[in-house]
């Protein structure tokens, strides 16, 4: 087990390192100007040295993402349970759920900024729309995947719907719910950034637009590095919480 | 006490049973034996309300019912323990669900005593994944008793276990009847098991399922299978099954025509 884990880590590190080296060498050999594509060493240095500049922006973006996740949780979980309890409604609601994903949120982003303002609200809203879907869909499919035999057993006990939900369906659905949440938190960063590009006063997306306009390409990339780290961190955090809660897997 | 009168169930034009009648007396251990696929499980599905019967009546203590939910406890081949609960929490599920909840402390004490009589003491806080298949099934037995119902339906409860573990659990099943005064209806395809445990053993035919013969061994329990009486009954059961086989009784359940042919042959006897 331990050596397997070491191996996967080594492979991941190796691939990342090769990519960096090719990038670094390529930029140096072909003499690419820094404002077109800075070498990874420059980006790393900027990400560290400019940390005091990037930090407040990162905090804003993180807050937007976390608020979006919270909003998605308090809406998606009840909706999934509601749809599970009423299969007729599930069939009726599914088209709308899918439609909410088919509508290009990115195209709507400018409108949302007009409606909800330049502040955090519009970004939280976009993040919410994006995360909401995977959580609802995975939780619903998790709830529905419960074995018939267990349902019969609980019916024979005379369990009410909420007793079944609490003792049987909900724990049963947790692994799928977490896989949905993990997808959700990683794509949530995209939602927040799109919102910030369109119009914001703060945030990593805002910083990227500003730096791009000033040809500070290294800062653009530094912001991307921070953003990636944030997405990765959230992914790991969800995985950690899952491990703590879903101990029987 | 439990009566099933004229029960009928078919899926499409495939008749599982058309006029099935069964009576279980209070405190009786009744065993239904039949070839696999004869419709035993469908009967239990009807009794537990998983499928509705096409015709027929289920009476429990003189009351007509559509199914036995709320009146019977149920145990089957799979232990159906939830992996996120400990053995104790699993066995307490019947006590904490349902309309009239049992008192938590009393139920806990009762479950503790049952853990003791089932030889599970010390494993109350283990998770199902941490114990053996036999222990899981014993825990399922505790949970079945925690239903606090007079009737227990056992659907091949031991067929997933190895021979040694099964032997141990036979004595525990007998305990249900002798110590806990339960009325038991069990289905199995294991003739030996049926003979060791049952007060009455009903031999079933398939397509449509019907009771073709009843055996009531006189030997006192616990019985050893080597008892001449049981060996004698087994010979009779096997002989009966063989004549059924020679009449092409093992039919393809997917082929309704075969079932019809067989019906004619039976009538022709």
GROMACS .gro file of C-alpha atoms in nm, chain A:
model
  249
    1UNK     CA    1   0.000   0.000   0.000
    2UNK     CA    2   0.263   0.250   0.114
    3UNK     CA    3   0.496   0.181  -0.176
    4UNK     CA    4   0.202   0.204  -0.421
    5UNK     CA    5   0.116   0.544  -0.288
    6UNK     CA    6   0.477   0.650  -0.313
    7UNK     CA    7   0.482   0.530  -0.673
    8UNK     CA    8   0.172   0.733  -0.773
    9UNK     CA    9   0.316   1.040  -0.604
   10UNK     CA   10   0.648   0.988  -0.780
   11UNK     CA   11   0.473   0.954  -1.117
   12UNK     CA   12   0.271   1.273  -1.062
   13UNK     CA   13   0.581   1.466  -0.954
   14UNK     CA   14   0.781   1.327  -1.245
   15UNK     CA   15   0.523   1.435  -1.504
   16UNK     CA   16   0.498   1.783  -1.352
   17UNK     CA   17   0.876   1.817  -1.341
   18UNK     CA   18   0.923   1.705  -1.705
   19UNK     CA   19   0.658   1.955  -1.815
   20UNK     CA   20   0.830   2.236  -1.625
   21UNK     CA   21   1.173   2.152  -1.763
   22UNK     CA   22   1.050   2.139  -2.125
   23UNK     CA   23   0.871   2.472  -2.072
   24UNK     CA   24   1.173   2.636  -1.910
   25UNK     CA   25   1.414   2.508  -2.176
   26UNK     CA   26   1.178   2.592  -2.463
   27UNK     CA   27   1.128   2.949  -2.351
   28UNK     CA   28   1.503   3.000  -2.300
   29UNK     CA   29   1.610   2.836  -2.628
   30UNK     CA   30   1.352   3.010  -2.846
   31UNK     CA   31   1.408   3.336  -2.659
   32UNK     CA   32   1.037   3.402  -2.601
   33UNK     CA   33   0.977   3.748  -2.450
   34UNK     CA   34   0.866   3.737  -2.084
   35UNK     CA   35   0.541   3.923  -2.157
   36UNK     CA   36   0.439   3.648  -2.404
   37UNK     CA   37   0.530   3.342  -2.197
   38UNK     CA   38   0.741   3.368  -1.881
   39UNK     CA   39   0.944   3.061  -1.774
   40UNK     CA   40   0.810   2.856  -1.479
   41UNK     CA   41   1.094   2.975  -1.257
   42UNK     CA   42   0.982   3.337  -1.305
   43UNK     CA   43   0.620   3.242  -1.234
   44UNK     CA   44   0.713   3.058  -0.917
   45UNK     CA   45   0.920   3.352  -0.801
   46UNK     CA   46   0.639   3.599  -0.875
   47UNK     CA   47   0.382   3.377  -0.700
   48UNK     CA   48   0.597   3.392  -0.386
   49UNK     CA   49   0.734   3.748  -0.400
   50UNK     CA   50   0.398   3.904  -0.496
   51UNK     CA   51   0.213   3.700  -0.233
   52UNK     CA   52   0.116   4.014  -0.033
   53UNK     CA   53  -0.047   4.153  -0.351
   54UNK     CA   54  -0.217   3.825  -0.449
   55UNK     CA   55  -0.334   3.725  -0.099
   56UNK     CA   56  -0.633   3.963  -0.057
   57UNK     CA   57  -0.755   3.878  -0.408
   58UNK     CA   58  -0.723   3.505  -0.337
   59UNK     CA   59  -0.921   3.551  -0.015
   60UNK     CA   60  -1.206   3.718  -0.204
   61UNK     CA   61  -1.219   3.443  -0.465
   62UNK     CA   62  -1.202   3.173  -0.197
   63UNK     CA   63  -1.487   3.338  -0.007
   64UNK     CA   64  -1.697   3.348  -0.325
   65UNK     CA   65  -1.629   2.980  -0.392
   66UNK     CA   66  -1.706   2.874  -0.034
   67UNK     CA   67  -2.027   3.076  -0.026
   68UNK     CA   68  -2.126   2.921  -0.360
   69UNK     CA   69  -2.062   2.574  -0.218
   70UNK     CA   70  -2.266   2.648   0.095
   71UNK     CA   71  -2.553   2.786  -0.110
   72UNK     CA   72  -2.538   2.483  -0.340
   73UNK     CA   73  -2.543   2.245  -0.043
   74UNK     CA   74  -2.844   2.402   0.126
   75UNK     CA   75  -3.040   2.399  -0.201
   76UNK     CA   76  -2.919   2.083  -0.378
   77UNK     CA   77  -2.951   1.847  -0.079
   78UNK     CA   78  -3.317   1.924  -0.004
   79UNK     CA   79  -3.400   1.922  -0.376
   80UNK     CA   80  -3.239   1.583  -0.431
   81UNK     CA   81  -3.423   1.439  -0.129
   82UNK     CA   82  -3.748   1.596  -0.246
   83UNK     CA   83  -3.707   1.448  -0.593
   84UNK     CA   84  -3.619   1.111  -0.441
   85UNK     CA   85  -3.931   1.114  -0.225
   86UNK     CA   86  -4.152   1.209  -0.521
   87UNK     CA   87  -4.050   1.015  -0.832
   88UNK     CA   88  -4.325   1.186  -1.033
   89UNK     CA   89  -4.176   1.525  -0.954
   90UNK     CA   90  -3.832   1.393  -1.039
   91UNK     CA   91  -3.939   1.325  -1.396
   92UNK     CA   92  -4.100   1.668  -1.413
   93UNK     CA   93  -3.803   1.855  -1.271
   94UNK     CA   94  -3.519   1.678  -1.451
   95UNK     CA   95  -3.559   1.871  -1.780
   96UNK     CA   96  -3.530   2.200  -1.591
   97UNK     CA   97  -3.227   2.077  -1.404
   98UNK     CA   98  -3.059   1.979  -1.729
   99UNK     CA   99  -3.165   2.305  -1.893
  100UNK     CA  100  -3.001   2.500  -1.611
  101UNK     CA  101  -2.675   2.340  -1.721
  102UNK     CA  102  -2.735   2.378  -2.093
  103UNK     CA  103  -2.775   2.756  -2.058
  104UNK     CA  104  -2.425   2.900  -2.104
  105UNK     CA  105  -2.367   3.062  -1.766
  106UNK     CA  106  -2.058   3.232  -1.907
  107UNK     CA  107  -2.269   3.411  -2.164
  108UNK     CA  108  -2.508   3.518  -1.891
  109UNK     CA  109  -2.227   3.641  -1.667
  110UNK     CA  110  -2.236   4.003  -1.794
  111UNK     CA  111  -2.612   4.016  -1.730
  112UNK     CA  112  -2.569   3.868  -1.385
  113UNK     CA  113  -2.314   4.136  -1.303
  114UNK     CA  114  -2.564   4.398  -1.416
  115UNK     CA  115  -2.836   4.242  -1.202
  116UNK     CA  116  -2.638   4.156  -0.892
  117UNK     CA  117  -2.364   4.419  -0.904
  118UNK     CA  118  -1.987   4.425  -0.911
  119UNK     CA  119  -1.959   4.278  -0.565
  120UNK     CA  120  -1.939   3.917  -0.456
  121UNK     CA  121  -2.308   3.833  -0.508
  122UNK     CA  122  -2.284   3.778  -0.884
  123UNK     CA  123  -1.980   3.551  -0.849
  124UNK     CA  124  -2.136   3.348  -0.569
  125UNK     CA  125  -2.444   3.308  -0.785
  126UNK     CA  126  -2.245   3.175  -1.084
  127UNK     CA  127  -2.047   2.938  -0.864
  128UNK     CA  128  -2.374   2.820  -0.709
  129UNK     CA  129  -2.533   2.741  -1.048
  130UNK     CA  130  -2.228   2.538  -1.149
  131UNK     CA  131  -2.188   2.336  -0.826
  132UNK     CA  132  -2.560   2.282  -0.774
  133UNK     CA  133  -2.597   2.039  -1.063
  134UNK     CA  134  -2.334   1.772  -0.986
  135UNK     CA  135  -2.440   1.764  -0.619
  136UNK     CA  136  -2.810   1.719  -0.698
  137UNK     CA  137  -2.752   1.456  -0.965
  138UNK     CA  138  -2.502   1.245  -0.771
  139UNK     CA  139  -2.696   1.263  -0.446
  140UNK     CA  140  -3.018   1.163  -0.621
  141UNK     CA  141  -2.854   0.870  -0.796
  142UNK     CA  142  -2.691   0.768  -0.466
  143UNK     CA  143  -3.025   0.771  -0.288
  144UNK     CA  144  -3.185   0.569  -0.566
  145UNK     CA  145  -2.907   0.309  -0.569
  146UNK     CA  146  -3.014   0.166  -0.232
  147UNK     CA  147  -3.078  -0.210  -0.253
  148UNK     CA  148  -3.437  -0.330  -0.263
  149UNK     CA  149  -3.370  -0.588   0.012
  150UNK     CA  150  -3.277  -0.318   0.260
  151UNK     CA  151  -3.587  -0.118   0.170
  152UNK     CA  152  -3.802  -0.426   0.234
  153UNK     CA  153  -3.630  -0.486   0.566
  154UNK     CA  154  -3.700  -0.130   0.677
  155UNK     CA  155  -4.059  -0.150   0.556
  156UNK     CA  156  -4.108  -0.463   0.765
  157UNK     CA  157  -3.973  -0.276   1.065
  158UNK     CA  158  -4.242  -0.020   0.996
  159UNK     CA  159  -3.988   0.260   0.949
  160UNK     CA  160  -4.121   0.598   0.835
  161UNK     CA  161  -3.973   0.778   0.533
  162UNK     CA  162  -3.760   1.004   0.750
  163UNK     CA  163  -3.632   0.712   0.958
  164UNK     CA  164  -3.535   0.533   0.637
  165UNK     CA  165  -3.375   0.850   0.503
  166UNK     CA  166  -3.176   0.908   0.818
  167UNK     CA  167  -3.066   0.550   0.887
  168UNK     CA  168  -3.051   0.398   0.540
  169UNK     CA  169  -3.073   0.617   0.228
  170UNK     CA  170  -2.856   0.909   0.339
  171UNK     CA  171  -2.552   0.706   0.454
  172UNK     CA  172  -2.600   0.487   0.148
  173UNK     CA  173  -2.579   0.792  -0.081
  174UNK     CA  174  -2.285   0.959   0.094
  175UNK     CA  175  -2.002   0.815  -0.123
  176UNK     CA  176  -2.174   0.932  -0.442
  177UNK     CA  177  -2.263   1.264  -0.284
  178UNK     CA  178  -1.897   1.325  -0.204
  179UNK     CA  179  -1.785   1.239  -0.556
  180UNK     CA  180  -2.032   1.501  -0.680
  181UNK     CA  181  -1.911   1.752  -0.426
  182UNK     CA  182  -1.552   1.694  -0.533
  183UNK     CA  183  -1.640   1.768  -0.896
  184UNK     CA  184  -1.837   2.068  -0.772
  185UNK     CA  185  -1.561   2.235  -0.573
  186UNK     CA  186  -1.310   2.207  -0.854
  187UNK     CA  187  -1.538   2.357  -1.119
  188UNK     CA  188  -1.655   2.622  -0.872
  189UNK     CA  189  -1.324   2.806  -0.920
  190UNK     CA  190  -1.412   2.849  -1.289
  191UNK     CA  191  -1.748   3.000  -1.201
  192UNK     CA  192  -1.603   3.254  -0.963
  193UNK     CA  193  -1.327   3.355  -1.207
  194UNK     CA  194  -1.568   3.404  -1.497
  195UNK     CA  195  -1.773   3.635  -1.280
  196UNK     CA  196  -1.464   3.833  -1.184
  197UNK     CA  197  -1.350   3.868  -1.544
  198UNK     CA  198  -1.676   4.029  -1.645
  199UNK     CA  199  -1.673   4.285  -1.372
  200UNK     CA  200  -1.528   4.297  -1.024
  201UNK     CA  201  -1.327   4.512  -0.787
  202UNK     CA  202  -1.134   4.229  -0.628
  203UNK     CA  203  -1.046   3.865  -0.676
  204UNK     CA  204  -0.795   3.653  -0.866
  205UNK     CA  205  -0.994   3.690  -1.190
  206UNK     CA  206  -0.985   4.069  -1.152
  207UNK     CA  207  -0.612   4.053  -1.084
  208UNK     CA  208  -0.558   3.845  -1.399
  209UNK     CA  209  -0.749   4.092  -1.618
  210UNK     CA  210  -0.560   4.387  -1.468
  211UNK     CA  211  -0.216   4.225  -1.502
  212UNK     CA  212  -0.293   4.110  -1.855
  213UNK     CA  213  -0.376   4.466  -1.957
  214UNK     CA  214  -0.041   4.581  -1.816
  215UNK     CA  215   0.148   4.297  -1.987
  216UNK     CA  216   0.246   4.158  -1.645
  217UNK     CA  217   0.215   3.806  -1.780
  218UNK     CA  218   0.410   3.658  -1.489
  219UNK     CA  219   0.146   3.791  -1.247
  220UNK     CA  220  -0.132   3.640  -1.463
  221UNK     CA  221   0.036   3.304  -1.434
  222UNK     CA  222   0.106   3.353  -1.064
  223UNK     CA  223  -0.267   3.411  -1.011
  224UNK     CA  224  -0.338   3.090  -1.204
  225UNK     CA  225  -0.092   2.902  -0.981
  226UNK     CA  226  -0.273   3.030  -0.673
  227UNK     CA  227  -0.608   2.940  -0.821
  228UNK     CA  228  -0.491   2.589  -0.905
  229UNK     CA  229  -0.356   2.547  -0.554
  230UNK     CA  230  -0.692   2.657  -0.416
  231UNK     CA  231  -0.885   2.408  -0.632
  232UNK     CA  232  -0.644   2.133  -0.537
  233UNK     CA  233  -0.671   2.227  -0.170
  234UNK     CA  234  -1.051   2.214  -0.180
  235UNK     CA  235  -1.037   1.876  -0.355
  236UNK     CA  236  -0.808   1.739  -0.087
  237UNK     CA  237  -1.022   1.889   0.190
  238UNK     CA  238  -1.338   1.723   0.055
  239UNK     CA  239  -1.151   1.394   0.025
  240UNK     CA  240  -1.036   1.429   0.385
  241UNK     CA  241  -1.388   1.502   0.513
  242UNK     CA  242  -1.520   1.207   0.313
  243UNK     CA  243  -1.264   0.977   0.469
  244UNK     CA  244  -1.363   1.098   0.816
  245UNK     CA  245  -1.736   1.051   0.755
  246UNK     CA  246  -1.754   0.751   0.519
  247UNK     CA  247  -1.539   0.526   0.735
  248UNK     CA  248  -1.702   0.200   0.624
  249UNK     CA  249  -1.570   0.223   0.269
   0.00000   0.00000   0.00000
